[in-house]
XYZ file of C-alpha atoms in Angstrom:
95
model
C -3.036 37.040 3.599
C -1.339 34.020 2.406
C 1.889 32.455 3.680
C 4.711 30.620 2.003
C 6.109 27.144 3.366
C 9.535 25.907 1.609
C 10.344 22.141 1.673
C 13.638 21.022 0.193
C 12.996 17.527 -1.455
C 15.228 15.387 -3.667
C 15.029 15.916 -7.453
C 14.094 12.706 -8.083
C 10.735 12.834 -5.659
C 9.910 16.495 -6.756
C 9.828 15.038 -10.594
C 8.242 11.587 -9.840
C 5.488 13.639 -7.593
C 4.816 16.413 -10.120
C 4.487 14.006 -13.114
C 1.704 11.683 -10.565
C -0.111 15.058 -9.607
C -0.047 16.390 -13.168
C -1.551 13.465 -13.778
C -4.050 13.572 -11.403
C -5.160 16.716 -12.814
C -3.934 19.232 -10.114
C -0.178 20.368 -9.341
C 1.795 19.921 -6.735
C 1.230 23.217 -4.390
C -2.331 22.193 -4.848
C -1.945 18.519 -3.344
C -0.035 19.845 -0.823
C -2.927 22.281 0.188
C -5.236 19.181 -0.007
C -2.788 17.035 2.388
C -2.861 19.718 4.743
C -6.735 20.690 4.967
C -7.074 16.940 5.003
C -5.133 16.847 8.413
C -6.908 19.363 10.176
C -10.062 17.649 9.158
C -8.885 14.347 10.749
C -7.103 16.222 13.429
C -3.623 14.608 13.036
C -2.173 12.814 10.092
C -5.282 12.167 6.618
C -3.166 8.754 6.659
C -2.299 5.991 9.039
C 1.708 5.997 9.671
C 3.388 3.197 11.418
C 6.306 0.653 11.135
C 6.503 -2.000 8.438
C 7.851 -4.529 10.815
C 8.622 -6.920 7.887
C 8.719 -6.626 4.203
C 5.820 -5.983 2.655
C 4.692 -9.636 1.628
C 1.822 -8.208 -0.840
C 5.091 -7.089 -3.286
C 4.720 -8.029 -6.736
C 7.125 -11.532 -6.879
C 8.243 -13.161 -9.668
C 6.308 -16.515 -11.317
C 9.750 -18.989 -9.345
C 9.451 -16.506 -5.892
C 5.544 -18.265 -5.839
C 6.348 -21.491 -6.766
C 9.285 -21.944 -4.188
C 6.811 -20.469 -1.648
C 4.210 -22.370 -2.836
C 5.930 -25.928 -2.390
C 7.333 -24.682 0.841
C 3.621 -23.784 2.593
C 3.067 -27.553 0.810
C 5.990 -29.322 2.901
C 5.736 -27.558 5.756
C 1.649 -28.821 5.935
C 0.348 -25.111 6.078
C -1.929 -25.209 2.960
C -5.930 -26.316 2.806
C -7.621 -27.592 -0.152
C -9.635 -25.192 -1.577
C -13.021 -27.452 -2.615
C -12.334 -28.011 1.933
C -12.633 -23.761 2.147
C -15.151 -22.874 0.065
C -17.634 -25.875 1.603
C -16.753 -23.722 5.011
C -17.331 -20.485 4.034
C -20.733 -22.092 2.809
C -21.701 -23.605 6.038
C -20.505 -20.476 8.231
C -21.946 -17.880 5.847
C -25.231 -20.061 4.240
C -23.746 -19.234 0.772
């Protein structure tokens, strides 16, 4: 026997995650299947969850965003050559 779950989700994420899955080459129902045999394999959560406790600093920035942080790390002294990095990660690692 199989049982029905029901999850109301905004329009915009049902779309967005239909079109990825489609994509993907399975359907929605089916990832949802996947997320949950996935967490009784792993016995909680198939993903780590926590807190972004800032903004994700990996974020795409624009070309100026770079350059102003860029010249700031420069003022502020928290910058190394990089000819002075790679001849250290030659002497610790032998490379």
């Amino acid at each position: 026997m199989a049982s029905t779950i029901q999850v109301r989700v905004e329009d915009d994420l049902k779309k967005k995650s239909d079109a990825l899955f489609r994509d993907l080459g399975t359907d929605t129902t089916t990832a949802i299947r996947m997320f949950l045999t996935q967490a009784i394999a792993a016995n909680g959560f198939p993903f780590e969850i926590k807190r972004q406790a800032e903004p994700n600093s990996y974020a795409p920035m624009t070309e100026e965003a770079m350059l102003a942080k860029l010249k700031k790390s420069r003022e502020q002294g928290n910058y190394r050559d990089a000819d002075d990095v790679v001849s250290d990660m030659r002497s610790k690692y032998g490379l």
